[in-house]
mmCIF file of C-alpha atoms in Angstrom:
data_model
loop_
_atom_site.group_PDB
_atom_site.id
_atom_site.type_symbol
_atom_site.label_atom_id
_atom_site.label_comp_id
_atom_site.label_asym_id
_atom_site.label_seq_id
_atom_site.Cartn_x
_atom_site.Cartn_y
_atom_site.Cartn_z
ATOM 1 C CA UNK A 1 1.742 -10.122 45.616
ATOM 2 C CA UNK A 2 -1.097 -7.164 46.243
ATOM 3 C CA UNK A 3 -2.075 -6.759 49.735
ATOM 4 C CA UNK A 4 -5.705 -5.518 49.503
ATOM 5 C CA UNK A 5 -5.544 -3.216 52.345
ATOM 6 C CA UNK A 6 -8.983 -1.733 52.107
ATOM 7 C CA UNK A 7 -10.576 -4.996 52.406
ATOM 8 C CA UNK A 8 -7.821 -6.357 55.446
ATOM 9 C CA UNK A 9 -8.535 -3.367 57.147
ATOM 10 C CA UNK A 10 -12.611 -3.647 56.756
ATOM 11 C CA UNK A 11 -12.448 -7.432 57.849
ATOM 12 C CA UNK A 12 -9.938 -6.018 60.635
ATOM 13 C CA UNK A 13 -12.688 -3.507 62.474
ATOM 14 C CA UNK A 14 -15.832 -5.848 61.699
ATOM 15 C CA UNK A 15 -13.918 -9.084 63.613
ATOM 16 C CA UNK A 16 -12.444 -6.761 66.528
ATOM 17 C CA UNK A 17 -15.898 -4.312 66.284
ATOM 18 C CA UNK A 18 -18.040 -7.731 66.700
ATOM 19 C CA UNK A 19 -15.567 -9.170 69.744
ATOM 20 C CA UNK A 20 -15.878 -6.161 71.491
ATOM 21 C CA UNK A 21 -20.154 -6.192 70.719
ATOM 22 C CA UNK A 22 -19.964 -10.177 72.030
ATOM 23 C CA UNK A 23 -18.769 -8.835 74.900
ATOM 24 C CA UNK A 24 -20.299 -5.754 76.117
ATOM 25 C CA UNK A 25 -23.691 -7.613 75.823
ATOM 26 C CA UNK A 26 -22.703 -11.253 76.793
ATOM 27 C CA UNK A 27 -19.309 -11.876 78.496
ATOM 28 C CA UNK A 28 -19.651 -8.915 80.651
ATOM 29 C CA UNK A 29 -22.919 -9.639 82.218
ATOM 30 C CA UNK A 30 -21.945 -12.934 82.482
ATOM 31 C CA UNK A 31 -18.324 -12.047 84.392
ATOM 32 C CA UNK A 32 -20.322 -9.826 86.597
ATOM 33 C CA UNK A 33 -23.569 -12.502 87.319
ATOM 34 C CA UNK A 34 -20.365 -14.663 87.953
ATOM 35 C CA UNK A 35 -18.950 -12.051 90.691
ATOM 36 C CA UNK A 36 -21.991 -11.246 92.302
ATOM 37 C CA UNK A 37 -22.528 -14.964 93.257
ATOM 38 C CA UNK A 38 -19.174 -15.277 94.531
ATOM 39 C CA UNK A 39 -19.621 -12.347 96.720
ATOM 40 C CA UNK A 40 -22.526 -13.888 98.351
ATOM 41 C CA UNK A 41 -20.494 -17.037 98.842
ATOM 42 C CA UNK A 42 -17.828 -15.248 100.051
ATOM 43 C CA UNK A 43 -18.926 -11.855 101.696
ATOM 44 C CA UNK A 44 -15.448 -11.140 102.535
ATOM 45 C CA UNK A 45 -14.291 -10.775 99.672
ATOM 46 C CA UNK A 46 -16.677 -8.147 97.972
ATOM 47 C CA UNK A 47 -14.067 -5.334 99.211
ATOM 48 C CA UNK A 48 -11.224 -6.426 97.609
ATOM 49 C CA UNK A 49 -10.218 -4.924 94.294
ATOM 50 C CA UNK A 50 -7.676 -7.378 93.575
ATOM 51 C CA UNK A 51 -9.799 -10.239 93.553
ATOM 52 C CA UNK A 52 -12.574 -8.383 92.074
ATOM 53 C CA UNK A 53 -10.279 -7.528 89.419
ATOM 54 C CA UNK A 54 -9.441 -10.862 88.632
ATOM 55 C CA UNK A 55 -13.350 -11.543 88.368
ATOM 56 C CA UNK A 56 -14.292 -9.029 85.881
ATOM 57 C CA UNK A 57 -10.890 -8.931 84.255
ATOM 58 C CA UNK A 58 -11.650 -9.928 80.175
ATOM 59 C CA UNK A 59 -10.147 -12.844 78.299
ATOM 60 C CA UNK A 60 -6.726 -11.648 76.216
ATOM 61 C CA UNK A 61 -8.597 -11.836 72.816
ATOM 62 C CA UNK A 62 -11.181 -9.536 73.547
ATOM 63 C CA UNK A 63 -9.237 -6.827 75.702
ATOM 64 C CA UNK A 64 -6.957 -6.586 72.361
ATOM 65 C CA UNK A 65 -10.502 -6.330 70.187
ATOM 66 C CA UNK A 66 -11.311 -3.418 72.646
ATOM 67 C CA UNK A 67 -8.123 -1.721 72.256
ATOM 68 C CA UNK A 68 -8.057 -1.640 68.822
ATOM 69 C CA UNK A 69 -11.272 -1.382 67.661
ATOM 70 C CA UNK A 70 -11.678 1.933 67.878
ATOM 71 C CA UNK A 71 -8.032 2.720 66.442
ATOM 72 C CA UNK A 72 -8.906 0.456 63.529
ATOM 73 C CA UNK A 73 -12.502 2.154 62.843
ATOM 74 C CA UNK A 74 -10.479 5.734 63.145
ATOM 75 C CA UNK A 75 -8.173 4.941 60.348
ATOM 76 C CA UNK A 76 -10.993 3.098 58.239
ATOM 77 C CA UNK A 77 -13.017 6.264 58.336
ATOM 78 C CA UNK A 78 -10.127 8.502 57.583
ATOM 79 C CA UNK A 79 -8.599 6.321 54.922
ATOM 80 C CA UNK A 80 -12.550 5.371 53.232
ATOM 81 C CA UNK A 81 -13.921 9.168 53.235
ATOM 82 C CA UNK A 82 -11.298 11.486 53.874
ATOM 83 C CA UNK A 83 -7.505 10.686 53.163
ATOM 84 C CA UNK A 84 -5.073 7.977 51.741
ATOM 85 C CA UNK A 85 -1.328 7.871 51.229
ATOM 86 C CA UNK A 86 -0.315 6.471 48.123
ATOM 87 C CA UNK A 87 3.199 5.688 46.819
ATOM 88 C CA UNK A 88 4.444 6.684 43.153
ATOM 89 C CA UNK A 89 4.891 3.706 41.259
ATOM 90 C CA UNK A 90 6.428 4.498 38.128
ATOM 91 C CA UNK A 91 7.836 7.452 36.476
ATOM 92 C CA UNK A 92 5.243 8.754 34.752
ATOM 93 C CA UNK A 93 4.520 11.699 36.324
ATOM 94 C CA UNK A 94 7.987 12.905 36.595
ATOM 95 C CA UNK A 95 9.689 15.838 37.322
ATOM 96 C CA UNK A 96 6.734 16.914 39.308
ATOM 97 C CA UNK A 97 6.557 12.908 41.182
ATOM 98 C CA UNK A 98 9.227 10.689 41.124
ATOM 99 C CA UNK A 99 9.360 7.264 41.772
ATOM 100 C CA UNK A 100 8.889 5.986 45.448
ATOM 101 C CA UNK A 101 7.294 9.795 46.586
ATOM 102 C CA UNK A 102 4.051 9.169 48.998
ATOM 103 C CA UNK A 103 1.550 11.596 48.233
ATOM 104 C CA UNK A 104 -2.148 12.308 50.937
ATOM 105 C CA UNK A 105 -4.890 11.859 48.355
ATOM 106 C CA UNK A 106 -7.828 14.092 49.288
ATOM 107 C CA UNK A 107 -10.700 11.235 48.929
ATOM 108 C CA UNK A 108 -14.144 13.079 49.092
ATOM 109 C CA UNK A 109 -13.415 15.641 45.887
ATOM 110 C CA UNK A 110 -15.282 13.251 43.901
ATOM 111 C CA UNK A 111 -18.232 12.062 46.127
ATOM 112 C CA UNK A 112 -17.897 9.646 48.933
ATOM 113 C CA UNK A 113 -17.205 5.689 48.241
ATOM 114 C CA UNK A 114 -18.011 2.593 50.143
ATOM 115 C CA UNK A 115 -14.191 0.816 51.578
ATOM 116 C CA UNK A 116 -13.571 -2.190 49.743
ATOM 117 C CA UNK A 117 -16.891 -1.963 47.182
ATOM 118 C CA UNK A 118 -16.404 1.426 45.749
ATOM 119 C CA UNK A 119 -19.884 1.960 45.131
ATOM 120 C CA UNK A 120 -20.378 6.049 45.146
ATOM 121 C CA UNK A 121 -22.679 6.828 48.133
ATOM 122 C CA UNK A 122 -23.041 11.013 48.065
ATOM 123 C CA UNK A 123 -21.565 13.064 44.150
ATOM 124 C CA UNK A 124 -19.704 15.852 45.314
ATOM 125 C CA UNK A 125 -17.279 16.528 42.151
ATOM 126 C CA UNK A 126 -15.926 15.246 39.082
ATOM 127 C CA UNK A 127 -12.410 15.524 37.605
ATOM 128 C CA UNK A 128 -10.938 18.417 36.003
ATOM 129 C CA UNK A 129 -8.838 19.521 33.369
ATOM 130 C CA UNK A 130 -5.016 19.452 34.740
ATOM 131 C CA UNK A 131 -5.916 17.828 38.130
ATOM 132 C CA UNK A 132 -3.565 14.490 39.278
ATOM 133 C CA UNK A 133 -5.773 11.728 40.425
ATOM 134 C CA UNK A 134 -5.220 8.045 41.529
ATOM 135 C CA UNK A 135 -7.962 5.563 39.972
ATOM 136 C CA UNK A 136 -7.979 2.068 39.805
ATOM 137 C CA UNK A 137 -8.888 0.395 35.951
ATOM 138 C CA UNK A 138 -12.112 -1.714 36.014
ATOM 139 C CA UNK A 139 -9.838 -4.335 34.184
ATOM 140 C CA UNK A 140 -6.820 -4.282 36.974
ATOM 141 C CA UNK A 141 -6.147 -4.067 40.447
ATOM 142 C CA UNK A 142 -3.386 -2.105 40.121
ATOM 143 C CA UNK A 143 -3.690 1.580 41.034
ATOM 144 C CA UNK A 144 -2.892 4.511 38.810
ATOM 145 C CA UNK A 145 -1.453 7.853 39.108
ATOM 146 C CA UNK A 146 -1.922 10.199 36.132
ATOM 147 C CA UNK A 147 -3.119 13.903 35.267
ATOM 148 C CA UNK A 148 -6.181 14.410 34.032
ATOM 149 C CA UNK A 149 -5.826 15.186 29.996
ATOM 150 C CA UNK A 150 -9.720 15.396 28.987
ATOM 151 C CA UNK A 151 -12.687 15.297 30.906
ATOM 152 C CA UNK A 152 -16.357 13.680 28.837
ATOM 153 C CA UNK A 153 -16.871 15.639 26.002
ATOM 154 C CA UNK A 154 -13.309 16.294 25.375
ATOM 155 C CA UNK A 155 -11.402 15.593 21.623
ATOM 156 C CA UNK A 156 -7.545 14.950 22.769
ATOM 157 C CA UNK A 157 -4.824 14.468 20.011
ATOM 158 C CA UNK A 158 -1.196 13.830 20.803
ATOM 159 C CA UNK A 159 1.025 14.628 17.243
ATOM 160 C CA UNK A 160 4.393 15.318 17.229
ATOM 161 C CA UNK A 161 4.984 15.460 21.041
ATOM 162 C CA UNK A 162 2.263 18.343 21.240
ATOM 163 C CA UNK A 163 -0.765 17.860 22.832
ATOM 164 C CA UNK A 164 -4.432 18.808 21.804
ATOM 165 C CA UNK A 165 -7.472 19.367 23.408
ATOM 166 C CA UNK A 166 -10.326 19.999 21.756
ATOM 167 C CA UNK A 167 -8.098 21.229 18.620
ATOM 168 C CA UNK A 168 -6.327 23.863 20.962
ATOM 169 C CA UNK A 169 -2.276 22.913 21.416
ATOM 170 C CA UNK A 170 -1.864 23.060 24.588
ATOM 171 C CA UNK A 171 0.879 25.905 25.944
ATOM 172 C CA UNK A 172 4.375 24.591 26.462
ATOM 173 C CA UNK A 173 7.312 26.936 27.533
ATOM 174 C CA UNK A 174 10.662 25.922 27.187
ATOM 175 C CA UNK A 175 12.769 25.491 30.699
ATOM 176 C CA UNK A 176 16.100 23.820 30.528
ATOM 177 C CA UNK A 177 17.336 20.548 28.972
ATOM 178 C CA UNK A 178 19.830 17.928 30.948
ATOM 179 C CA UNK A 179 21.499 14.536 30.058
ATOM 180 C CA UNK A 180 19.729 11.504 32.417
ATOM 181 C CA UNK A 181 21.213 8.362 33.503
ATOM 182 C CA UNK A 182 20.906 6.267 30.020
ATOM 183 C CA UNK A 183 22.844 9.466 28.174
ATOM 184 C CA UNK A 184 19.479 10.758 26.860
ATOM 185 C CA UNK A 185 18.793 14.324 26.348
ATOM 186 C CA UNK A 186 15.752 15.227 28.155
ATOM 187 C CA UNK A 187 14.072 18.650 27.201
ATOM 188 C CA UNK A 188 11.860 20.197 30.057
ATOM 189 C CA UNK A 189 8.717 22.241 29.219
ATOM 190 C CA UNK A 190 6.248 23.758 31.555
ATOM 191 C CA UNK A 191 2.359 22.746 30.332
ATOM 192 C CA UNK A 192 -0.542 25.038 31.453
ATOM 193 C CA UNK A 193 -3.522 22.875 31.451
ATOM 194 C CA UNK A 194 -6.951 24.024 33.855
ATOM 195 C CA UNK A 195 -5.829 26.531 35.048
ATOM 196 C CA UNK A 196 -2.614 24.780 36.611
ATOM 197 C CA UNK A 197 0.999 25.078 35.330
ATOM 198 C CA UNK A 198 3.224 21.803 35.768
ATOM 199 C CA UNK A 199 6.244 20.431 33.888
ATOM 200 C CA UNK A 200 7.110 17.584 31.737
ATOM 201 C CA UNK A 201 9.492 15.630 30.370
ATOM 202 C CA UNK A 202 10.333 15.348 26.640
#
């Protein structure tokens, strides 16, 4: 089962956000109409904090909306605009990420998204050459984790374990080779791509 986080998290601040709202403007006034009429019922009371206390004090449900609203709205801003952990899923990307590694995805290199919609609000950059990126396929709800190969205008070719870009092979220096798990002999190559220098698996 996927947990939709973004959207549990959005419904999360609106609910608590719109208790806390409810209140301020309607339940408080009332609590403290409600007070001042039963201090001038009972005049002796007005200068005791204890009782007023009990007056004023708010119902359980909203004094939790209160305290978390604004933790809620604090991690929907930072986690909508600015940064997400994500957890490897496969092992793709390996040696550089292996399986079950979190990673702090820097969210507003590509322009700033609405939570939950994804609907760009404010193009800042686009993807380049050599760059890992998390995306989400229009046809899944599964998140990705992959390097960016070619960018729009790009001609990529994979033949014979080599990789092309725009008819260039890409660099590839030799590192080491080691047996895996399965018995397999894995050959390691270091790939400069944009600028940045990673290593693969072959």
């Amino acid at each position: 089962m996927n947990l939709d986080f973004p959207l549990l998290l959005t419904w999360a601040v609106i609910i608590t956000g719109a208790l806390s709202l409810l209140d301020y403007l309607v339940l408080r006034p009332r609590r403290q109409q409600a007070w001042s009429e039963h201090v001038a019922a009972q005049p002796a009371d007005a200068d005791d904090e204890e009782i007023k206390a009990k007056w004023l004090q708010r119902p359980t449900l909203i004094d939790y909306a209160w305290s978390f609203f604004p933790v809620l709205l604090l991690v929907l801003i930072l986690r909508s605009f600015l940064y997400e952990p994500y957890q490897i899923p496969s092992p793709s990307m390996q040696p550089n990420l292996a399986v079950g590694d979190f990673i702090l995805v820097n969210k507003f290199n590509y322009g700033l998204r609405l939570p939950v919609l994804g609907t760009k609000v404010v193009d800042i950059g686009e993807p380049q050459r050599g760059e890992v990126m998390v995306f989400i396929p229009p046809h899944e709800q599964l998140y990705y984790i992959k390097r960016v190969i070619g960018i729009p205008g790009d001609h990529v070719r994979y033949h014979n374990k080599r990789l092309y870009v725009n008819d260039e092979l890409v660099p590839l220096t030799y590192v080491e080779r080691f047996t895996d798990e399965s018995g397999r002999v894995v050959r390691v190559y270091e790939e400069a791509l944009g600028g940045r220098r990673y290593r693969i698996h072959h």
